Coordinates of N, CA and C in Angstrom, one line a residue:
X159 N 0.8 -1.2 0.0 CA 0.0 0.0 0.0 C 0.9 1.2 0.0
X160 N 0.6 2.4 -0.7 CA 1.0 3.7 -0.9 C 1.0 4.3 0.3
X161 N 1.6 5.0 0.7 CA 1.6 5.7 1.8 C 2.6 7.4 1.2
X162 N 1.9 8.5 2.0 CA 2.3 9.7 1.3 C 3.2 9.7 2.6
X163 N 4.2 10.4 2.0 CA 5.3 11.1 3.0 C 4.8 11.8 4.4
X164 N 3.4 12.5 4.5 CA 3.2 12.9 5.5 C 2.8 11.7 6.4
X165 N 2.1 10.4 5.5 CA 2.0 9.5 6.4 C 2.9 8.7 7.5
X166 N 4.1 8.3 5.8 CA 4.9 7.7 6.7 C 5.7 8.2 7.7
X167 N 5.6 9.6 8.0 CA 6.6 10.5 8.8 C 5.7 10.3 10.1
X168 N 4.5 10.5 10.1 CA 3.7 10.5 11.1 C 2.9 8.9 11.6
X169 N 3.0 8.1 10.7 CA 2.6 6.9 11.1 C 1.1 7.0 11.2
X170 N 0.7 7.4 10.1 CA -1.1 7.5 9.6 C -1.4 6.5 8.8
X171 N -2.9 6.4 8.6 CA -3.2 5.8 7.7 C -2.9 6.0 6.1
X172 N -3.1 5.0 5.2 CA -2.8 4.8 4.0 C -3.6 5.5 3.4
X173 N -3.2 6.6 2.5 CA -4.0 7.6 1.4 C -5.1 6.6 1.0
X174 N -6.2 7.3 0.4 CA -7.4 6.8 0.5 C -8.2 6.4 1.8
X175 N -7.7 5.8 2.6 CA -8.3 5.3 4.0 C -8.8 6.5 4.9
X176 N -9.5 6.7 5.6 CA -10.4 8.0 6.2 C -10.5 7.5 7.9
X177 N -10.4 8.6 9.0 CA -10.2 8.0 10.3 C -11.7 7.3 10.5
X178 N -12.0 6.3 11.4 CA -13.1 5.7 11.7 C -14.2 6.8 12.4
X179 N -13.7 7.5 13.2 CA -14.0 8.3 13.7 C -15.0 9.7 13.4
X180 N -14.3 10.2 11.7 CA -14.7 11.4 11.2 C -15.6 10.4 10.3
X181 N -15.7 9.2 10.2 CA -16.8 8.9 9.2 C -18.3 8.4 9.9
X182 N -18.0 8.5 11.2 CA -19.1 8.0 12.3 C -20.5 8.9 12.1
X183 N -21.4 8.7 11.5 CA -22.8 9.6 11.4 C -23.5 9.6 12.4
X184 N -23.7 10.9 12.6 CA -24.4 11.8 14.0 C -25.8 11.0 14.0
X185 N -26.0 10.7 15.3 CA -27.7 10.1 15.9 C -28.6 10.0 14.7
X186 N -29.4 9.2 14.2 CA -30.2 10.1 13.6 C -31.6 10.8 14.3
X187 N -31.8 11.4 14.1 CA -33.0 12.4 13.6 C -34.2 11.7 14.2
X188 N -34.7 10.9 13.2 CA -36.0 10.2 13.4 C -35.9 9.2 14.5
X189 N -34.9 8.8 15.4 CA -34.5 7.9 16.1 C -35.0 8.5 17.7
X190 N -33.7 9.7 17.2 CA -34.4 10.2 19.1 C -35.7 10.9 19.0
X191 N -36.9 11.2 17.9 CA -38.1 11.0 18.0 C -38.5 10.4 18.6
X192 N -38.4 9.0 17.9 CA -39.1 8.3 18.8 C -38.4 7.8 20.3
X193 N -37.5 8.0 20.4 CA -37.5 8.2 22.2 C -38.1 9.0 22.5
X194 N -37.8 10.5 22.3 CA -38.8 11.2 23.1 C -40.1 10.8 23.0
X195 N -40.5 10.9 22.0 CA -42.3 10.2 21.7 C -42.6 9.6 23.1
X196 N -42.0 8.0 22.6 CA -42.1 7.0 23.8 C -41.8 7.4 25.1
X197 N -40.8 8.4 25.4 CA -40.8 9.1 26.8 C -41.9 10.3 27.1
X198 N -42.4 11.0 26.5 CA -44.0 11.8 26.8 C -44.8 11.0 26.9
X199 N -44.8 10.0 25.7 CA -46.3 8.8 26.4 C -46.0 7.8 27.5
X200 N -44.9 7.3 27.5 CA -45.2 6.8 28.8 C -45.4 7.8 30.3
X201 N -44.9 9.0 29.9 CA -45.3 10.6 31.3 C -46.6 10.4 31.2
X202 N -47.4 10.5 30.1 CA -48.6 11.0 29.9 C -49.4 9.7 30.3
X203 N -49.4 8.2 30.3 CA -49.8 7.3 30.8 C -49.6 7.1 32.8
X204 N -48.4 7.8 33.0 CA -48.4 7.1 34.1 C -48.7 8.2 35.1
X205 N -48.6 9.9 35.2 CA -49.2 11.0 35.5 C -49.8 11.9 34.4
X206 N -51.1 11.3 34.3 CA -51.9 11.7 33.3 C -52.6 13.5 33.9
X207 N -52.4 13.5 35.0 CA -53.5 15.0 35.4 C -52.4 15.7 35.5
X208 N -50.9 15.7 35.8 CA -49.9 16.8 35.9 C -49.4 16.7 34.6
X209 N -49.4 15.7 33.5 CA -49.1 15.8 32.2 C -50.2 16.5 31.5
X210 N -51.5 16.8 31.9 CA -52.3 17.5 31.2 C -52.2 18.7 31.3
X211 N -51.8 19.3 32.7 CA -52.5 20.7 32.7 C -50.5 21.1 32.6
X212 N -49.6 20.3 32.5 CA -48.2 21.0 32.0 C -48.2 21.4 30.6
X213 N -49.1 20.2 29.5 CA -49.4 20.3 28.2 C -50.8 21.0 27.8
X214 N -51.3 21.6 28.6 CA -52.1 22.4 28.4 C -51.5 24.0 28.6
X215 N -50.9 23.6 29.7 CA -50.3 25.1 29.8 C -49.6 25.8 28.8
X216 N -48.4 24.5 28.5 CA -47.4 25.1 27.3 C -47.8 25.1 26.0
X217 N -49.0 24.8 25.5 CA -49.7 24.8 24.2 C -50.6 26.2 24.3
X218 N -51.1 26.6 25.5 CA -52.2 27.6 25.1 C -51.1 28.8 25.3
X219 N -50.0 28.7 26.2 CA -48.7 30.0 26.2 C -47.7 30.1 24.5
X220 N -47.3 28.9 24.5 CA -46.6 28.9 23.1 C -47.4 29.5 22.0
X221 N -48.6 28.9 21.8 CA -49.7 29.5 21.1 C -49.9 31.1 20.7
X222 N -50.1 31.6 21.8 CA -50.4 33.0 21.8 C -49.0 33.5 21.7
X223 N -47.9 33.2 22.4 CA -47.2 33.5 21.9 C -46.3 33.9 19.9
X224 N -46.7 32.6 19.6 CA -46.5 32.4 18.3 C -47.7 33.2 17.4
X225 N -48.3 33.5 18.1 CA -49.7 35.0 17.5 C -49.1 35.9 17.5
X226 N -48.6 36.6 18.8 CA -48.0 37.8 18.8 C -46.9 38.1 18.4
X227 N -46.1 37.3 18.2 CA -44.5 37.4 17.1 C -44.7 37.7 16.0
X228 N -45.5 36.7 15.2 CA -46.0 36.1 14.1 C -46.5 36.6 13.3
X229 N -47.9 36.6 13.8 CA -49.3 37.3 13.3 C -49.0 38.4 13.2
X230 N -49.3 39.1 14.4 CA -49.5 40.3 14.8 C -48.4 41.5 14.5
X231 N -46.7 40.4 14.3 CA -45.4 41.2 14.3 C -45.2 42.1 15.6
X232 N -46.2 41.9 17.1 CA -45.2 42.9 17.9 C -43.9 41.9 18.4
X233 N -42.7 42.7 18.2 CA -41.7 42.6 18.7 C -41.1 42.4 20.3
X234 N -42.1 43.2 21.2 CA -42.3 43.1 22.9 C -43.4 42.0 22.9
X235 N -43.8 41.1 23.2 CA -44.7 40.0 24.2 C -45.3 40.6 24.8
X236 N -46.7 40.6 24.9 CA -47.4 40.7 26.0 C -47.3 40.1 26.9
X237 N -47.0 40.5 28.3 CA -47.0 39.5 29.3 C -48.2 38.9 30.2
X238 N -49.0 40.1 29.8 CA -50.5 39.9 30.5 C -51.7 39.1 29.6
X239 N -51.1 39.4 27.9 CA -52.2 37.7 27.8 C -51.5 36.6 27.4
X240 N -49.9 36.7 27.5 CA -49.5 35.3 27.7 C -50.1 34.5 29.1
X241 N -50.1 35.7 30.2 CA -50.4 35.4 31.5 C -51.8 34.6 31.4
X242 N -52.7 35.3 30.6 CA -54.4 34.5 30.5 C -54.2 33.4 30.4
X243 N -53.4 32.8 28.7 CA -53.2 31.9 28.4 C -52.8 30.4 28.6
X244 N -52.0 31.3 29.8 CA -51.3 30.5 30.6 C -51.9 29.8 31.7
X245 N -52.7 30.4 32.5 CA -53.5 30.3 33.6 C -54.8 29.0 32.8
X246 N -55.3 30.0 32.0 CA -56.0 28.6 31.5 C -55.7 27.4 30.6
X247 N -54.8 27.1 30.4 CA -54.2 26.2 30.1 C -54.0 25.4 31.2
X248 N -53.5 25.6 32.1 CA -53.2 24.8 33.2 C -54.8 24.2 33.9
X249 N -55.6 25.5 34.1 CA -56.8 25.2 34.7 C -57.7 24.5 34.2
X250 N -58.0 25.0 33.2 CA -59.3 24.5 31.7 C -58.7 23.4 30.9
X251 N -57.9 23.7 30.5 CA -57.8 22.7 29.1 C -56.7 21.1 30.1
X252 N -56.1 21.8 31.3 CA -55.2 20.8 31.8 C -56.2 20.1 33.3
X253 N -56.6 21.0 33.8 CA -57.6 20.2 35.3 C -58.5 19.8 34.5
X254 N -59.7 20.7 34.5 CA -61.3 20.4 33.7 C -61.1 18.9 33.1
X255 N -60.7 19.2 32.2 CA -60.9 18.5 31.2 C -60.3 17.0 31.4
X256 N -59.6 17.1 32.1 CA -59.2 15.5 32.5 C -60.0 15.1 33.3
X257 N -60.6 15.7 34.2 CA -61.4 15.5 35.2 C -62.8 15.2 34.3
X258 N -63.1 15.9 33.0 CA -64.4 15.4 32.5 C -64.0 14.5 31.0
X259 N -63.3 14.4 30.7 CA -62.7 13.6 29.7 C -62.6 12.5 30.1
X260 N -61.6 12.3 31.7 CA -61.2 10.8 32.1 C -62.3 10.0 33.3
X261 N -62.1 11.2 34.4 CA -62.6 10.8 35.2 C -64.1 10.3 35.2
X262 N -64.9 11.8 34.8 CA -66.4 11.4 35.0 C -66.9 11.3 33.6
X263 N -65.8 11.2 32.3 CA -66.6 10.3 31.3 C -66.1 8.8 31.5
X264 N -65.3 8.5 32.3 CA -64.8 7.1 32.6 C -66.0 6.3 33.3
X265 N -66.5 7.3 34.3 CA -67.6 6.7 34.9 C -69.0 6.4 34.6
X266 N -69.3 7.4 33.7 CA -70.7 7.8 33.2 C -70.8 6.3 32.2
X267 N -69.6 6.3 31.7 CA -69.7 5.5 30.4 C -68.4 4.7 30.5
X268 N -68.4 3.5 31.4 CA -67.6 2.7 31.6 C -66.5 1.7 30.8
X269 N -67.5 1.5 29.5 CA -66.9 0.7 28.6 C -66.0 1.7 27.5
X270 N -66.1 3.0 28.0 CA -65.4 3.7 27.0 C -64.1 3.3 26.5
X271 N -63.3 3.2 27.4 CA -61.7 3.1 27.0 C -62.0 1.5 26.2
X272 N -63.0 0.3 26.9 CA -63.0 -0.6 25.8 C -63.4 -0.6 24.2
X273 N -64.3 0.7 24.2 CA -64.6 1.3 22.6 C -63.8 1.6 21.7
X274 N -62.6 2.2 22.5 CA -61.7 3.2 22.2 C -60.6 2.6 21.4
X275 N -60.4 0.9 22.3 CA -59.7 0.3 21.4 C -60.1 -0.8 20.7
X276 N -61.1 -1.2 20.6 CA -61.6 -2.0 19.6 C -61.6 -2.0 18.0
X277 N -61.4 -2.8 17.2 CA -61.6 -1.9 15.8 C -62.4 -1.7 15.3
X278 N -62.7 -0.8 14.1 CA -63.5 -0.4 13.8 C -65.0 -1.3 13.3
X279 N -64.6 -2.4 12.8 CA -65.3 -3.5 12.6 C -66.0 -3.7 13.6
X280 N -65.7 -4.0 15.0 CA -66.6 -4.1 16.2 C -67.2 -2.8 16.7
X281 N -66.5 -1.8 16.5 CA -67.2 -0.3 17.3 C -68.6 -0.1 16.0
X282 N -68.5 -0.2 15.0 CA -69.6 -0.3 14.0 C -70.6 -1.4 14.3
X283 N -70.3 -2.2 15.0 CA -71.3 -3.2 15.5 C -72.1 -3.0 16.9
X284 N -71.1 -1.8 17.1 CA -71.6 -1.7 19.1 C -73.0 -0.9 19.4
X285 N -74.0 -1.2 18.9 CA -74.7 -0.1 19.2 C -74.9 0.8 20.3
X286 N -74.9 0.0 21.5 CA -74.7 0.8 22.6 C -73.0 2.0 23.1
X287 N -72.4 1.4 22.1 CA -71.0 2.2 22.5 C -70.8 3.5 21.3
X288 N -71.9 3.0 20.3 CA -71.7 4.3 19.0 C -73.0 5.3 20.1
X289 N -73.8 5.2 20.8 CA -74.4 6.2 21.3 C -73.9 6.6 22.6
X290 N -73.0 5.7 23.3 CA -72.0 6.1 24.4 C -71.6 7.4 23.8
X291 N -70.8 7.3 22.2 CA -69.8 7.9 21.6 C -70.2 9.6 21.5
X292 N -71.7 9.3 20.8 CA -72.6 10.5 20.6 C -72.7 11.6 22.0
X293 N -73.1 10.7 22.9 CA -73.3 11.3 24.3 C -72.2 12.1 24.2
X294 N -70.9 11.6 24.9 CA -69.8 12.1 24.9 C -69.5 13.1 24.4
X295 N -69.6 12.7 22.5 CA -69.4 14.2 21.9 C -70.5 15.3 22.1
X296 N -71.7 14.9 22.2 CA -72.8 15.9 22.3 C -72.8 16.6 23.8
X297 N -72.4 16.2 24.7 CA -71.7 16.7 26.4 C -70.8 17.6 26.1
X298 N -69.8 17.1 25.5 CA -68.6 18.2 25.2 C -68.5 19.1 24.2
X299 N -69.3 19.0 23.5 CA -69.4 20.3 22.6 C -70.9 21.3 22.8
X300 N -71.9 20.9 23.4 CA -73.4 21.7 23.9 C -73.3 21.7 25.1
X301 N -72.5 21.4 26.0 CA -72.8 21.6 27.3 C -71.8 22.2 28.2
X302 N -70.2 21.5 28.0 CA -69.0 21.8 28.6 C -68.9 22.8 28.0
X303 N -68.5 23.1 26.5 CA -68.1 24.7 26.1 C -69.0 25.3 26.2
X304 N -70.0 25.3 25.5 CA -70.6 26.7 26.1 C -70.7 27.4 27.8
X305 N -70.9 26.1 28.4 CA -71.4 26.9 29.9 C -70.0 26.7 31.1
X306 N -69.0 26.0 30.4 CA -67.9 25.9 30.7 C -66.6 26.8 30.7
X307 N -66.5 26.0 29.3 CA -65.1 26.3 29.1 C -65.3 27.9 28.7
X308 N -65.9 28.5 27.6 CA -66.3 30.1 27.4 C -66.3 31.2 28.7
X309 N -67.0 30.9 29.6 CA -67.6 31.2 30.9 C -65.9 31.3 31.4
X310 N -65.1 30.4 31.7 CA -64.1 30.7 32.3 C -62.7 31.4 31.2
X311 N -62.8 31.2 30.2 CA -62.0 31.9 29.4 C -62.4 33.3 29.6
X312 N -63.6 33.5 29.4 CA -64.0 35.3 29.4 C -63.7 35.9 31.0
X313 N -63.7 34.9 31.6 CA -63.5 35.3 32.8 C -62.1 35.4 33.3
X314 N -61.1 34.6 33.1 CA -59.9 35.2 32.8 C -59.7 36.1 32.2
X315 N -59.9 36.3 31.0 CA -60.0 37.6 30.4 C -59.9 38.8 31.0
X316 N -61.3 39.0 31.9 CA -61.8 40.2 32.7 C -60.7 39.9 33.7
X317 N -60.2 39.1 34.2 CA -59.1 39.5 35.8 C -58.0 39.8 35.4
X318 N -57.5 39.2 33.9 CA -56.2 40.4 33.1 C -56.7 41.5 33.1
X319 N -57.7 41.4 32.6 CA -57.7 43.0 32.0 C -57.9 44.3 33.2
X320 N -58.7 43.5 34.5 CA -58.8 44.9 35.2 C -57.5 44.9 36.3
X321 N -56.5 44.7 36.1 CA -55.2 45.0 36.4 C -54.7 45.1 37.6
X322 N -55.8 43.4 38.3 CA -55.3 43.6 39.7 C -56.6 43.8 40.9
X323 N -57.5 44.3 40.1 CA -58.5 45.0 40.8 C -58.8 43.6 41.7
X324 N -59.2 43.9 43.0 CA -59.7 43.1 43.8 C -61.2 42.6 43.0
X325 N -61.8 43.5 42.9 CA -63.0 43.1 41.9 C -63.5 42.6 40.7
X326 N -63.7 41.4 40.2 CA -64.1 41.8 39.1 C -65.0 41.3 38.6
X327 N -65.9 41.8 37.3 CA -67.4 42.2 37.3 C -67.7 40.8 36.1
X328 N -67.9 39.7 36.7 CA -68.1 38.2 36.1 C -69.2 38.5 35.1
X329 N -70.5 40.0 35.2 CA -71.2 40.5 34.3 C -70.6 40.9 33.6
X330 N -70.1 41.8 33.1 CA -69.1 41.7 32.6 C -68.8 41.0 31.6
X331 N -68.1 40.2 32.0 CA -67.6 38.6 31.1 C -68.2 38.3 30.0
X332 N -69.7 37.9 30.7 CA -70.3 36.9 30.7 C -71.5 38.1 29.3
X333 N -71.0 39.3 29.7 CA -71.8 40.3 28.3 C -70.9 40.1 26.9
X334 N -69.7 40.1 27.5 CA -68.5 40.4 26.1 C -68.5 38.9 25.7
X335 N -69.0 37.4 26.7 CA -68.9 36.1 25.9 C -70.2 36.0 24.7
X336 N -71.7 36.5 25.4 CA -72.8 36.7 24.7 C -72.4 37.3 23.2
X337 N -71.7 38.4 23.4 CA -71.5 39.0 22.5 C -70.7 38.2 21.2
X338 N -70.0 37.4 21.9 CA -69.2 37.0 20.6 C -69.5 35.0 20.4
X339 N -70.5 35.1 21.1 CA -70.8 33.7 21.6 C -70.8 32.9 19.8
X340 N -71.8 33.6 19.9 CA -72.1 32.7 17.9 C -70.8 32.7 17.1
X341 N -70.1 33.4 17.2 CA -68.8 33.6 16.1 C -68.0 32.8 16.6
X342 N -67.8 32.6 18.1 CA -66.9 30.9 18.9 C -67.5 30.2 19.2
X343 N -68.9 29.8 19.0 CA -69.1 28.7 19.1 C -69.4 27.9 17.8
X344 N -69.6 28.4 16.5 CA -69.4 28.5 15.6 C -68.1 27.5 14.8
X345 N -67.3 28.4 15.4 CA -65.4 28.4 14.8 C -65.4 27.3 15.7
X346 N -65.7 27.1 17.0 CA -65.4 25.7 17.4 C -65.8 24.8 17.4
X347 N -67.4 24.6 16.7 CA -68.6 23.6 16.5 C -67.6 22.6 15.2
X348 N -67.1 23.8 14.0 CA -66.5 23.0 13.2 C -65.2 22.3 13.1
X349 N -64.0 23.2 14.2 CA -62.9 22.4 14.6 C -63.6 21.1 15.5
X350 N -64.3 21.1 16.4 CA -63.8 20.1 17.3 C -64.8 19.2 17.3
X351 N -65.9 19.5 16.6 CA -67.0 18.5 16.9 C -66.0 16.7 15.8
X352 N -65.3 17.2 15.1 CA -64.8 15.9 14.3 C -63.7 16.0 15.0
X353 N -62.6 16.7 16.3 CA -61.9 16.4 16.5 C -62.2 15.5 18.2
X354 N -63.8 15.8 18.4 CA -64.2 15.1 19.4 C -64.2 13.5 18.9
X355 N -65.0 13.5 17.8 CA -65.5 11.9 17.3 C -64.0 11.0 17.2
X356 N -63.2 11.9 16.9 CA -61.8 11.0 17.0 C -61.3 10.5 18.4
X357 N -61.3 11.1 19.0 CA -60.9 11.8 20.5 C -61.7 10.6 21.4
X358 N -62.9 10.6 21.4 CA -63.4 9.8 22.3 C -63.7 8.4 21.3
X359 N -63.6 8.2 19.9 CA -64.0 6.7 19.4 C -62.2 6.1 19.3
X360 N -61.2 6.5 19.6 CA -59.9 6.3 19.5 C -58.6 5.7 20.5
X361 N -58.7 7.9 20.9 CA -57.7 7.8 21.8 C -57.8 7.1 23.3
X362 N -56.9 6.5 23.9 CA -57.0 5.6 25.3 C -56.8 7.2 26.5
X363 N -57.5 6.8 27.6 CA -58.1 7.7 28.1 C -57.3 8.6 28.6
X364 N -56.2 8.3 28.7 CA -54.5 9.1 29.1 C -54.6 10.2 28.0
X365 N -54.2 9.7 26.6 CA -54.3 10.4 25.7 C -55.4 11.1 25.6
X366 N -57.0 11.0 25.8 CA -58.2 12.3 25.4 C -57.5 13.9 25.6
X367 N -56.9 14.4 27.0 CA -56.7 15.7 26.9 C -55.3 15.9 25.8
X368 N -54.4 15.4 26.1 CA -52.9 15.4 25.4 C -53.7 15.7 23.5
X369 N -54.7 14.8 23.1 CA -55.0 14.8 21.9 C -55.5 16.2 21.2
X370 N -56.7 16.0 22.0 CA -57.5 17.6 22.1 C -56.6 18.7 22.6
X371 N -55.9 19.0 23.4 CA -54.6 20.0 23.6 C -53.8 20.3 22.3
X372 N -53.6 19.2 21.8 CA -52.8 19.1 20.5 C -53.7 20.0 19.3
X373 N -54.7 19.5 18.7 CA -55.8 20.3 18.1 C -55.9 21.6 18.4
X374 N -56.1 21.5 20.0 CA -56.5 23.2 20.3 C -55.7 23.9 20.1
X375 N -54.2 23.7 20.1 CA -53.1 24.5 19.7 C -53.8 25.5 18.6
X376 N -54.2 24.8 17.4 CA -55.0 25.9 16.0 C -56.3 26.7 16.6
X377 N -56.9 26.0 17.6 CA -57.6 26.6 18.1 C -57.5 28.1 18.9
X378 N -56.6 27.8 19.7 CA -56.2 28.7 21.1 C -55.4 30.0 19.9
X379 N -55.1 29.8 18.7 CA -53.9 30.8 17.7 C -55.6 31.7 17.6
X380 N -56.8 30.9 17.0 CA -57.7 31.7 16.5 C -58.2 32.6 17.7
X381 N -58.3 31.8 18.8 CA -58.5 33.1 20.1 C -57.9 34.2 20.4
X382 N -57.1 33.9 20.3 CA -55.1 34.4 20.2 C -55.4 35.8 19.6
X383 N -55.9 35.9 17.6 CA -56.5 36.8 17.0 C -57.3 37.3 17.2
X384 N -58.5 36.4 17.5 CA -59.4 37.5 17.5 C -59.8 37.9 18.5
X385 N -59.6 37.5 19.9 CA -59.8 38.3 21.2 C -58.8 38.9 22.0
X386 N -57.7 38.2 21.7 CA -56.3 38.4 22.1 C -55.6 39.6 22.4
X387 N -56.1 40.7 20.9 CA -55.6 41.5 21.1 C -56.5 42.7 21.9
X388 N -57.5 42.6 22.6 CA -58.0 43.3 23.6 C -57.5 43.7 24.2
X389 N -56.3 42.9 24.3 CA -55.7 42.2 26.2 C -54.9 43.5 26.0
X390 N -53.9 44.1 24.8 CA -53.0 45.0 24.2 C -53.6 46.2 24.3
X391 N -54.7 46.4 23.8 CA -55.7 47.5 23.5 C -56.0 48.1 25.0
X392 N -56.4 47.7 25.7 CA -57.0 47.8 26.9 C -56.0 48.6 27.8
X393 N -55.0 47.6 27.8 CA -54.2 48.0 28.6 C -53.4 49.7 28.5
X394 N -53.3 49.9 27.0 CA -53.1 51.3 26.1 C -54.2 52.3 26.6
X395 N -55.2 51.7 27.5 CA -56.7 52.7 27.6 C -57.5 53.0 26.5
X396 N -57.2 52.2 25.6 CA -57.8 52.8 24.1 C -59.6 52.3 24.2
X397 N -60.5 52.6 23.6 CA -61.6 52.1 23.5 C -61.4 50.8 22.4
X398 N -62.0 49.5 23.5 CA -61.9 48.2 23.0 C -63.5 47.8 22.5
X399 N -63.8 47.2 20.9 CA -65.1 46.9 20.7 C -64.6 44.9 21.1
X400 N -66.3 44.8 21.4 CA -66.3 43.1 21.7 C -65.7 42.4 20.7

């Protein structure tokens, strides 16, 4: 074998030959996906209520955040409706909802998680479990959001916005939710009512909030817009319309 002068001087390898070392290819990519993957779901399986309202928190904060950079182009962050966002995220989309997603649709409707993973060939056969299904989705989209989840988002809303006040006026709220009630319940009848039927005919009951959190990310951006920037206006003193 050939060997170049710098070789033989230095006692290297043979021209052509490359160190083992510089030819070693970095992790890949799609590999430590799926670790992590497998490491959030097994979090999300084994502390399912502090993995919800952690993953609720950081999807409705990221969210709005990525409105206000983005969308909107302001350069400073709002800190007071990241603050909303934040707060209900943890509360609403991370307590509530596991509490009525797992707990008391676990109860109401027992055989759910067995629906959930059956295939589709047998859930098409189940008649009692395709009206479980209905219930479920028809609970959570006519009953929980409107007198729920709305109710407490407007209501955060009002305790950012009056800046501390010991007081604040839940009328209030509950005028500026009326007011915009049809236009979000609306926008959300058509995101979630097919992101419910998935959600409860599918996901295992760990997964219900983690999945819906996920979805609501597009959701929480559209709140983000169109009510979001109140939170900005307000604080300016400017006159804010609903």
């Amino acid at each position: 074998r050939l060997l170049s002068p710098e070789s033989e001087s230095r006692g290297t390898q043979p021209l052509g030959q490359t160190h083992p070392h510089k030819d070693r290819q970095p992790t890949q990519s799609p590999a430590m996906v799926m670790v992590w993957t497998r490491a959030l779901l097994g979090l999300a399986e084994r502390a399912p209520l502090r993995f919800a309202m952690g993953f609720g928190a950081a999807k409705t904060t990221a969210a709005d955040a990525l409105v206000q950079r983005y969308v909107e182009g302001q350069e400073a962050l709002d800190r007071r409706r990241l603050t909303v966002f934040f707060s209900f995220g943890v509360l609403q989309v991370g307590f509530v909802q596991h509490w009525l997603y797992v707990n008391a649709f676990g109860r109401v409707f027992p055989n759910a998680a067995i629906f959930a993973a059956a295939p589709w060939s047998a859930k098409l056969r189940d008649a009692a479990g395709l009206r479980n299904l209905a219930a479920q989705v028809g609970i959570d989209q006519f009953v929980y959001h409107p007198f729920c989840y709305f109710p407490v988002f407007y209501t955060c809303k009002e305790i950012i916005q009056s800046g501390g006040a010991r007081t604040v006026s839940f009328r209030d709220a509950m005028n500026t939710y009326a007011a915009n009630a049809l236009d979000d319940l609306q926008a959300l009848w058509r995101l979630f009512i097919p992101t419910s039927l998935v959600q409860f005919s599918v996901m295992p009951m760990h997964l219900r909030v983690p999945f819906a959190a996920s979805v609501g990310f597009v959701w929480c951006g559209f709140l983000s817009v169109t009510r979001g920037a109140e939170f900005t206006m307000s604080c300016r003193g400017e006159a804010v319309a609903p």
